[in-house]
XYZ file of C-alpha atoms in Angstrom:
556
model
C 47.979 -55.063 -39.720
C 49.499 -56.676 -36.652
C 49.844 -60.448 -36.533
C 46.690 -62.237 -35.316
C 44.678 -59.016 -35.557
C 41.260 -59.697 -37.041
C 39.502 -56.910 -38.938
C 36.243 -58.601 -39.868
C 34.613 -55.365 -41.004
C 37.100 -54.728 -43.783
C 37.948 -58.338 -44.556
C 41.445 -58.682 -43.116
C 42.902 -60.874 -40.420
C 42.793 -64.595 -39.796
C 39.873 -66.776 -40.782
C 38.007 -68.370 -37.918
C 37.491 -72.156 -37.907
C 34.102 -73.096 -39.321
C 31.656 -74.885 -37.087
C 29.278 -77.590 -38.314
C 26.705 -76.532 -40.888
C 23.227 -76.065 -39.389
C 20.448 -78.440 -40.353
C 17.546 -77.256 -42.482
C 15.347 -77.655 -39.422
C 17.529 -75.129 -37.583
C 17.481 -72.775 -40.580
C 13.699 -72.827 -40.792
C 13.368 -72.229 -37.061
C 15.630 -69.170 -37.184
C 14.949 -67.578 -40.567
C 11.409 -66.430 -41.348
C 12.207 -65.618 -44.989
C 13.480 -69.155 -45.576
C 10.211 -70.446 -44.096
C 8.271 -68.168 -46.426
C 10.183 -69.447 -49.452
C 9.422 -73.041 -48.444
C 5.730 -72.438 -47.759
C 4.933 -70.409 -50.885
C 7.080 -71.019 -53.985
C 8.095 -67.654 -55.386
C 8.447 -68.551 -59.043
C 4.716 -69.335 -59.348
C 3.480 -65.996 -58.015
C 2.949 -64.313 -61.382
C 1.293 -67.242 -63.104
C -0.877 -68.431 -60.211
C -1.732 -65.522 -57.931
C -0.950 -62.054 -59.295
C -4.289 -61.488 -61.028
C -6.144 -62.344 -57.827
C -3.842 -60.243 -55.617
C -4.246 -57.225 -57.877
C -8.026 -57.223 -57.350
C -7.774 -57.039 -53.558
C -7.466 -53.913 -51.468
C -3.888 -53.253 -50.485
C -4.659 -53.551 -46.758
C -6.244 -56.979 -47.277
C -3.084 -58.524 -48.729
C -1.046 -60.494 -46.151
C 2.387 -59.066 -45.401
C 4.086 -62.269 -46.561
C 2.579 -61.771 -50.025
C 3.830 -58.178 -50.094
C 7.290 -59.576 -49.278
C 7.012 -62.094 -52.134
C 6.386 -59.273 -54.596
C 10.005 -58.185 -54.070
C 11.088 -61.112 -56.239
C 9.355 -59.308 -59.106
C 10.998 -55.952 -58.506
C 8.450 -54.338 -56.180
C 9.216 -52.399 -52.996
C 6.900 -50.260 -50.904
C 7.111 -46.578 -51.686
C 7.195 -44.333 -48.636
C 4.799 -43.989 -46.892
C 3.298 -47.471 -47.086
C -0.097 -46.544 -48.479
C -0.366 -48.907 -51.440
C 2.077 -47.509 -54.004
C 5.283 -49.243 -55.013
C 8.647 -48.796 -56.645
C 9.075 -51.095 -59.660
C 12.634 -52.022 -60.682
C 13.207 -52.913 -64.346
C 16.339 -54.959 -65.060
C 18.529 -53.847 -67.973
C 21.468 -56.280 -68.466
C 24.691 -54.248 -68.839
C 22.445 -51.195 -69.286
C 21.734 -51.925 -72.977
C 18.381 -50.459 -74.078
C 17.158 -50.590 -77.678
C 15.000 -47.532 -78.449
C 11.768 -49.527 -78.488
C 12.457 -50.786 -74.941
C 13.331 -47.297 -73.721
C 10.121 -45.961 -75.248
C 8.138 -48.660 -73.438
C 9.581 -47.550 -70.096
C 8.856 -43.899 -70.850
C 5.255 -44.627 -71.790
C 4.706 -46.738 -68.660
C 6.191 -43.942 -66.556
C 3.806 -41.433 -68.103
C 0.734 -43.650 -67.808
C 1.247 -45.323 -64.438
C 4.162 -43.626 -62.641
C 3.321 -39.906 -62.651
C 5.954 -39.344 -65.337
C 8.830 -40.025 -62.931
C 11.771 -42.399 -63.407
C 15.239 -42.816 -61.984
C 18.410 -44.502 -63.192
C 20.112 -46.711 -60.610
C 23.714 -47.634 -59.838
C 23.069 -51.170 -61.128
C 21.889 -50.029 -64.565
C 18.221 -50.515 -63.705
C 15.355 -48.112 -64.290
C 13.083 -47.579 -61.290
C 9.521 -46.308 -61.494
C 7.430 -45.091 -58.567
C 3.751 -44.580 -57.688
C 2.861 -48.012 -59.119
C -0.367 -49.557 -57.772
C -1.118 -53.279 -57.623
C -4.349 -53.172 -59.687
C -2.306 -51.871 -62.628
C 0.595 -54.289 -62.174
C -0.596 -57.109 -64.501
C -1.006 -54.768 -67.470
C 2.315 -53.030 -66.687
C 4.147 -56.366 -66.669
C 2.467 -57.339 -69.947
C 3.673 -54.099 -71.545
C 7.198 -54.656 -70.236
C 7.256 -58.185 -71.637
C 6.096 -56.894 -75.018
C 8.951 -54.367 -74.873
C 11.540 -57.083 -74.230
C 11.926 -56.178 -70.547
C 11.608 -57.951 -67.206
C 11.431 -57.217 -63.491
C 11.965 -60.861 -62.439
C 14.607 -60.889 -59.734
C 14.727 -57.107 -59.517
C 14.677 -57.567 -55.736
C 14.594 -60.578 -53.411
C 16.923 -63.546 -52.900
C 17.875 -64.072 -56.513
C 20.276 -62.885 -59.197
C 19.902 -59.129 -59.500
C 20.541 -57.212 -62.695
C 23.772 -58.307 -64.378
C 25.882 -55.198 -64.838
C 28.672 -54.482 -67.288
C 30.404 -51.793 -69.279
C 27.681 -49.759 -71.008
C 29.766 -49.728 -74.193
C 30.015 -53.458 -74.786
C 30.348 -54.064 -78.499
C 31.263 -50.473 -79.387
C 34.134 -49.490 -77.052
C 37.268 -49.064 -79.142
C 39.557 -50.465 -76.428
C 37.522 -53.448 -75.186
C 39.197 -56.867 -75.173
C 36.289 -58.370 -77.123
C 32.520 -57.996 -77.371
C 31.000 -59.902 -74.440
C 27.387 -58.896 -75.173
C 26.449 -62.505 -76.107
C 27.761 -63.742 -72.741
C 25.763 -61.102 -70.844
C 22.626 -61.984 -72.797
C 23.130 -65.716 -72.241
C 23.639 -65.189 -68.502
C 20.553 -62.980 -68.225
C 18.444 -65.485 -70.155
C 19.612 -68.334 -67.950
C 19.476 -66.723 -64.490
C 16.655 -64.147 -64.638
C 13.494 -65.780 -63.324
C 15.076 -69.250 -63.242
C 13.252 -71.178 -60.448
C 16.505 -72.961 -59.576
C 18.075 -69.606 -58.665
C 14.981 -67.915 -57.240
C 15.811 -69.320 -53.803
C 19.308 -68.066 -53.019
C 20.442 -67.268 -49.457
C 20.304 -63.535 -50.311
C 20.695 -61.348 -53.383
C 23.478 -62.167 -55.841
C 25.259 -59.561 -57.965
C 27.118 -60.502 -61.157
C 29.062 -58.178 -63.406
C 30.519 -59.117 -66.810
C 32.721 -56.760 -68.802
C 35.706 -56.538 -71.137
C 36.314 -52.820 -70.543
C 39.989 -52.237 -69.602
C 38.898 -49.365 -67.328
C 36.726 -51.800 -65.339
C 34.002 -49.162 -65.195
C 31.584 -51.842 -63.942
C 33.465 -51.889 -60.606
C 34.250 -55.613 -60.321
C 35.783 -54.988 -56.904
C 32.364 -54.459 -55.287
C 30.388 -57.311 -56.870
C 29.688 -60.819 -55.577
C 31.064 -62.431 -58.754
C 32.935 -60.490 -61.429
C 33.989 -61.670 -64.873
C 36.831 -59.509 -66.225
C 37.444 -59.894 -69.943
C 40.919 -60.868 -71.165
C 42.607 -62.379 -74.199
C 44.713 -65.261 -72.865
C 46.940 -67.206 -75.228
C 44.822 -66.031 -78.129
C 41.509 -67.062 -76.531
C 38.650 -64.830 -75.427
C 37.617 -65.347 -71.831
C 37.537 -64.001 -68.315
C 39.511 -63.708 -65.124
C 37.275 -63.797 -62.049
C 36.940 -62.032 -58.713
C 34.556 -63.040 -55.941
C 33.239 -61.791 -52.624
C 32.919 -58.051 -53.173
C 30.088 -55.956 -51.778
C 29.314 -52.911 -49.652
C 26.231 -52.308 -47.453
C 27.018 -52.380 -43.721
C 29.972 -54.782 -44.064
C 32.094 -53.679 -47.039
C 34.454 -55.988 -48.874
C 36.717 -55.636 -51.885
C 36.412 -58.676 -54.173
C 39.269 -61.176 -54.169
C 40.964 -62.830 -57.096
C 39.785 -66.378 -57.781
C 42.949 -66.795 -59.847
C 41.354 -68.538 -62.826
C 40.871 -68.140 -66.560
C 37.478 -69.152 -67.917
C 36.773 -69.199 -71.646
C 33.643 -67.408 -72.794
C 32.076 -70.805 -73.532
C 32.634 -71.899 -69.906
C 31.423 -68.687 -68.271
C 27.824 -69.633 -67.445
C 28.851 -73.078 -66.215
C 31.381 -71.610 -63.769
C 28.990 -68.864 -62.618
C 26.419 -71.551 -61.948
C 28.907 -73.702 -60.004
C 29.746 -70.757 -57.731
C 26.075 -70.136 -56.991
C 25.408 -73.832 -56.425
C 28.234 -74.006 -53.892
C 26.954 -70.960 -52.020
C 23.261 -71.793 -52.024
C 23.819 -75.370 -50.862
C 25.768 -74.323 -47.733
C 23.239 -73.838 -44.930
C 25.723 -71.700 -42.982
C 24.607 -68.831 -45.219
C 20.898 -69.374 -44.678
C 20.759 -69.330 -40.889
C 21.105 -65.549 -40.489
C 20.069 -62.933 -43.050
C 22.875 -60.711 -41.774
C 25.545 -63.254 -42.784
C 23.897 -64.626 -45.922
C 25.889 -62.845 -48.664
C 28.565 -64.570 -50.744
C 31.246 -62.250 -49.345
C 30.926 -63.997 -45.983
C 31.539 -67.374 -47.602
C 34.691 -65.917 -49.170
C 35.696 -64.605 -45.733
C 35.179 -68.024 -44.180
C 36.778 -70.254 -46.810
C 39.093 -67.974 -48.758
C 39.225 -67.821 -52.576
C 41.636 -70.765 -52.827
C 39.280 -73.173 -51.055
C 36.286 -71.892 -53.012
C 38.170 -72.501 -56.253
C 38.741 -76.097 -55.140
C 35.038 -76.515 -54.373
C 34.046 -75.123 -57.772
C 36.523 -77.388 -59.546
C 35.112 -80.381 -57.660
C 31.612 -79.486 -58.860
C 32.838 -79.073 -62.422
C 34.872 -82.280 -62.309
C 37.969 -80.584 -63.730
C 40.705 -78.107 -62.898
C 40.447 -74.529 -64.109
C 43.334 -72.725 -65.756
C 45.223 -70.295 -63.541
C 45.434 -66.589 -64.353
C 45.646 -63.513 -62.114
C 42.965 -60.909 -62.696
C 44.233 -57.796 -64.523
C 44.185 -54.373 -62.894
C 42.127 -51.476 -64.203
C 44.030 -49.114 -66.507
C 42.233 -46.179 -64.867
C 38.587 -45.617 -64.019
C 36.293 -43.754 -66.427
C 32.588 -42.927 -66.569
C 32.412 -42.856 -70.407
C 31.123 -39.305 -70.571
C 32.055 -37.071 -73.498
C 32.066 -37.759 -77.254
C 34.263 -40.612 -78.508
C 34.612 -42.635 -81.690
C 33.468 -46.241 -81.523
C 35.318 -49.278 -82.824
C 32.961 -48.914 -85.807
C 34.678 -46.144 -87.794
C 32.579 -43.072 -88.474
C 30.224 -43.697 -85.538
C 30.418 -42.138 -82.093
C 29.047 -42.528 -78.579
C 27.909 -39.541 -76.539
C 27.879 -39.625 -72.740
C 24.869 -37.835 -71.278
C 25.018 -36.650 -67.634
C 21.783 -37.110 -65.680
C 22.129 -35.184 -62.405
C 21.218 -37.533 -59.508
C 19.717 -39.962 -62.036
C 16.273 -38.346 -62.272
C 14.498 -38.366 -65.638
C 10.889 -38.153 -66.733
C 8.800 -40.240 -69.080
C 8.656 -37.542 -71.730
C 12.457 -37.388 -71.889
C 12.742 -41.159 -72.214
C 10.324 -41.206 -75.144
C 12.063 -38.259 -76.825
C 15.484 -39.896 -76.510
C 14.089 -43.189 -77.845
C 12.619 -41.439 -80.882
C 15.887 -39.610 -81.547
C 18.075 -42.705 -81.286
C 15.786 -44.763 -83.493
C 16.346 -42.296 -86.339
C 19.926 -43.533 -86.798
C 19.489 -47.126 -85.525
C 21.439 -46.418 -82.356
C 20.711 -47.446 -78.809
C 20.910 -46.172 -75.244
C 23.233 -47.558 -72.573
C 22.735 -46.911 -68.850
C 25.837 -46.412 -66.693
C 26.539 -47.258 -63.060
C 26.865 -43.531 -62.332
C 23.145 -42.952 -63.067
C 23.856 -41.487 -66.524
C 23.341 -42.824 -70.036
C 25.316 -43.087 -73.266
C 23.908 -42.863 -76.782
C 25.713 -45.098 -79.262
C 25.773 -45.395 -83.039
C 25.721 -41.650 -83.740
C 26.968 -40.875 -87.285
C 29.731 -38.282 -87.298
C 27.679 -35.967 -89.514
C 24.899 -35.834 -86.893
C 26.965 -35.204 -83.747
C 26.181 -31.494 -83.409
C 22.509 -32.035 -84.198
C 22.153 -34.848 -81.651
C 23.856 -32.817 -78.921
C 21.610 -29.841 -79.649
C 18.456 -31.937 -79.551
C 19.515 -33.580 -76.290
C 19.930 -30.086 -74.866
C 16.383 -29.335 -75.942
C 15.205 -32.405 -74.029
C 16.842 -31.033 -70.867
C 20.231 -32.808 -70.939
C 23.300 -30.555 -70.750
C 26.059 -32.549 -72.448
C 28.713 -29.950 -71.618
C 27.663 -29.272 -68.029
C 29.916 -29.394 -64.983
C 31.572 -32.836 -64.559
C 29.975 -33.170 -61.115
C 26.610 -33.585 -62.839
C 27.911 -36.939 -64.090
C 30.160 -38.077 -61.233
C 27.945 -37.310 -58.211
C 25.428 -40.031 -57.372
C 22.634 -40.205 -54.813
C 20.324 -43.031 -53.788
C 16.526 -43.084 -54.045
C 16.188 -41.920 -50.435
C 13.618 -39.324 -49.535
C 10.762 -39.169 -50.370
C 10.373 -42.747 -51.654
C 12.588 -45.103 -49.625
C 11.486 -46.454 -46.253
C 15.085 -47.016 -45.126
C 16.394 -43.501 -45.711
C 16.703 -41.235 -42.670
C 17.788 -38.111 -44.575
C 17.253 -36.272 -47.820
C 19.340 -37.702 -50.649
C 18.663 -36.540 -54.201
C 17.394 -33.132 -53.087
C 20.386 -32.755 -50.770
C 22.777 -33.750 -53.540
C 21.213 -31.212 -55.903
C 21.812 -28.548 -53.264
C 25.431 -29.662 -52.840
C 26.054 -29.764 -56.599
C 24.887 -26.175 -56.979
C 27.060 -25.072 -54.066
C 30.216 -26.908 -55.169
C 29.905 -25.821 -58.783
C 29.597 -22.179 -57.759
C 32.343 -22.414 -55.137
C 35.003 -24.439 -56.957
C 34.081 -24.452 -60.641
C 36.279 -26.463 -62.992
C 38.977 -26.992 -60.354
C 37.094 -30.052 -59.094
C 37.709 -32.048 -62.269
C 36.154 -35.515 -61.993
C 35.680 -35.378 -58.230
C 33.287 -38.119 -57.076
C 30.669 -37.418 -54.405
C 28.424 -40.300 -53.298
C 25.421 -39.810 -51.013
C 23.294 -42.470 -49.307
C 20.366 -42.020 -46.962
C 21.102 -45.175 -44.946
C 23.842 -47.806 -44.430
C 22.693 -50.020 -47.342
C 25.090 -48.139 -49.654
C 23.001 -48.199 -52.842
C 25.000 -45.152 -53.964
C 28.312 -46.633 -52.878
C 29.315 -44.098 -50.215
C 32.197 -46.372 -49.181
C 34.078 -45.771 -52.457
C 33.485 -42.120 -53.376
C 36.159 -39.438 -53.057
C 33.862 -38.269 -50.290
C 30.987 -40.485 -49.251
C 28.024 -39.163 -47.292
C 25.750 -41.494 -45.322
C 22.569 -40.250 -43.720
C 22.247 -40.555 -39.964
C 20.560 -38.779 -37.056
C 22.147 -36.111 -34.888
C 21.698 -36.393 -31.139
C 20.539 -32.792 -30.959
C 18.462 -30.556 -33.212
C 20.574 -28.188 -35.316
C 18.893 -25.501 -37.434
C 15.504 -27.117 -36.919
C 16.355 -30.704 -37.868
C 18.225 -33.756 -36.620
C 19.193 -34.917 -40.098
C 22.956 -35.407 -40.324
C 25.604 -37.222 -42.368
C 28.721 -39.262 -41.694
C 31.624 -38.439 -44.033
C 33.640 -41.343 -45.495
C 37.149 -40.723 -46.825
C 39.975 -42.684 -48.516
C 37.690 -44.949 -50.544
C 37.963 -45.566 -54.262
C 37.496 -47.877 -57.254
C 39.707 -48.905 -60.152
C 43.445 -48.500 -59.488
C 42.543 -46.722 -56.222
C 40.128 -49.380 -55.013
C 39.724 -49.304 -51.263
C 37.001 -49.212 -48.643
C 36.624 -45.729 -47.200
C 36.587 -44.904 -43.507
C 33.868 -42.994 -41.625
C 36.136 -40.295 -40.209
C 33.763 -37.384 -39.561
C 30.565 -38.302 -37.759
C 27.093 -36.766 -37.565
C 27.668 -33.531 -39.451
C 24.369 -31.589 -39.269
C 22.804 -31.269 -42.704
C 23.094 -27.464 -42.736
C 26.855 -27.734 -42.112
C 27.679 -30.296 -44.799
C 28.603 -27.658 -47.443
C 31.116 -26.129 -45.015
C 32.588 -29.546 -44.236
C 33.041 -30.316 -47.939
C 34.569 -26.886 -48.567
C 37.086 -27.391 -45.774
C 38.303 -30.691 -47.216
C 38.176 -29.735 -50.896
C 39.749 -26.333 -50.298
C 42.743 -27.815 -48.498
C 43.190 -30.428 -51.234
C 43.145 -27.832 -54.003
C 45.400 -25.415 -52.103
C 47.981 -28.120 -51.383
C 47.528 -30.028 -54.625
C 50.714 -31.813 -55.632
C 49.542 -33.809 -58.655
C 47.621 -36.058 -56.282
C 44.069 -37.309 -56.295
C 41.717 -36.384 -53.491
C 42.079 -39.908 -52.129
C 45.884 -39.583 -52.026
C 45.449 -36.265 -50.241
C 43.165 -37.935 -47.688
C 45.685 -40.734 -47.172
C 48.509 -38.232 -46.687
C 46.571 -36.418 -43.976
C 46.061 -37.863 -40.510
C 42.584 -38.632 -39.208
C 42.713 -35.631 -36.890
C 43.858 -33.296 -39.659
C 40.948 -34.372 -41.855
C 38.469 -33.934 -39.019
C 39.818 -30.460 -38.311
C 39.543 -29.480 -41.986
C 35.944 -30.707 -42.130
C 34.884 -28.842 -38.998
C 37.037 -25.743 -39.375
C 38.285 -26.163 -35.832
C 41.333 -27.602 -34.120
C 41.161 -29.650 -30.969
C 38.706 -32.314 -29.893
C 35.888 -33.177 -32.304
C 32.637 -34.380 -30.804
C 30.612 -37.308 -32.076
C 28.250 -34.773 -33.654
C 30.945 -33.621 -36.100
C 31.251 -30.219 -34.409
C 33.899 -28.835 -32.041
C 33.608 -30.144 -28.502
């Protein structure tokens, strides 16, 4: 990057001098959500108002109260006719069988038997109506589950490696730290009024499968001078303004972890610069403005002591934990279960819960919308795999079934402008038939809008829904193609190189890129192939044409 060049979109360049912090009066004048949070405290909604709200007709409920329900994991389903998506938080994806059974039964009773696994290790139900919400929340509480902070300006689900406590190569078991953090932050009134959502991840997996590079605050497990603790990265995130997290350069013992996490949030939430505009309210913008060195100084000032210095370790190579592997507990195994596009039904959840309870195992949700069964005795491996197949889960299916992820999108999400899960299912069938096992662990990420819930910035190929300027084959649905992104050792923000590819032409565009990669393969990943090629070469491969490429992703 040339000297003095500022690339604010991807986080490079010089930092601009900070102006004076706005007053709270200015914040409340400019930001309607901050006014709402001042006028109606969010943490009292369930105890004081939910029963009354649930008795009213949906159309009679003020819009500001519908907005407040987000803090308890509720979003409008599409169309807005009185049904909702309900997001259940699962810290680090760890689900005992009794909790999984609770979710399955709620799905069957209240959610038309539908459920989906998310990229933040949540479970999302749909078709939920407000009159049933109080009894649903009571059932979730009885099952050891919560939706508090599932959405809204609070700490979202704390993610982690799904194999905490059983992974043979983990630095140490950080499950107690995850549980302590979830207990402290989830539903805590002090952190129910953040500038925007806050995403933590805590893991000791050497593969860094929890993707610390794209989280607001990441705790990366290490053993330092014989002590268990964490290095830290801050300021990651995707959406419309992607950032790779930056090294805070510290070592924090496991006993200090919650205190330091809290100090970071206190520093961010007390700075009114990040409350004036919702667009600039995420922690990554504070890291842009101050830099990690200055933020470390601010955190140390809050703590009243210096933190030890330690660079964050690199990933040893990304993995999705699919397959059958022995745990650190000898004689017991974990089985990775692909869930194509993350869709399951209530019956399957109950069946899996019943199976796992037979051998005192549990279920772990992954960030790739799959799950892992742990605690399987060696003598029962074949039986468990066979029974999972009977439930509808193909353990030995094509790797794309596990590595391809798609957001909620159509038909449920009000932000999506294109098909997502149905489109991905179509693409999976096409790619599996066309390329077979040659694809290996190729990662395809598809989002229906710029919010990047399915991480299109960091897939081998990312697809983001958009609208074509002209109708092609009866529709204006189209996708931008993002290339050169990655996580783990290849972490990088992708670039939107091929624009507005009509939905009917997406399979051809993928074939052009994948075919050239496989034909020219020189022991390189797809991302390395995309880096080796020029922008114009990649565009030509995607469109099948040489020469000028139009903004519609077709030859000019």
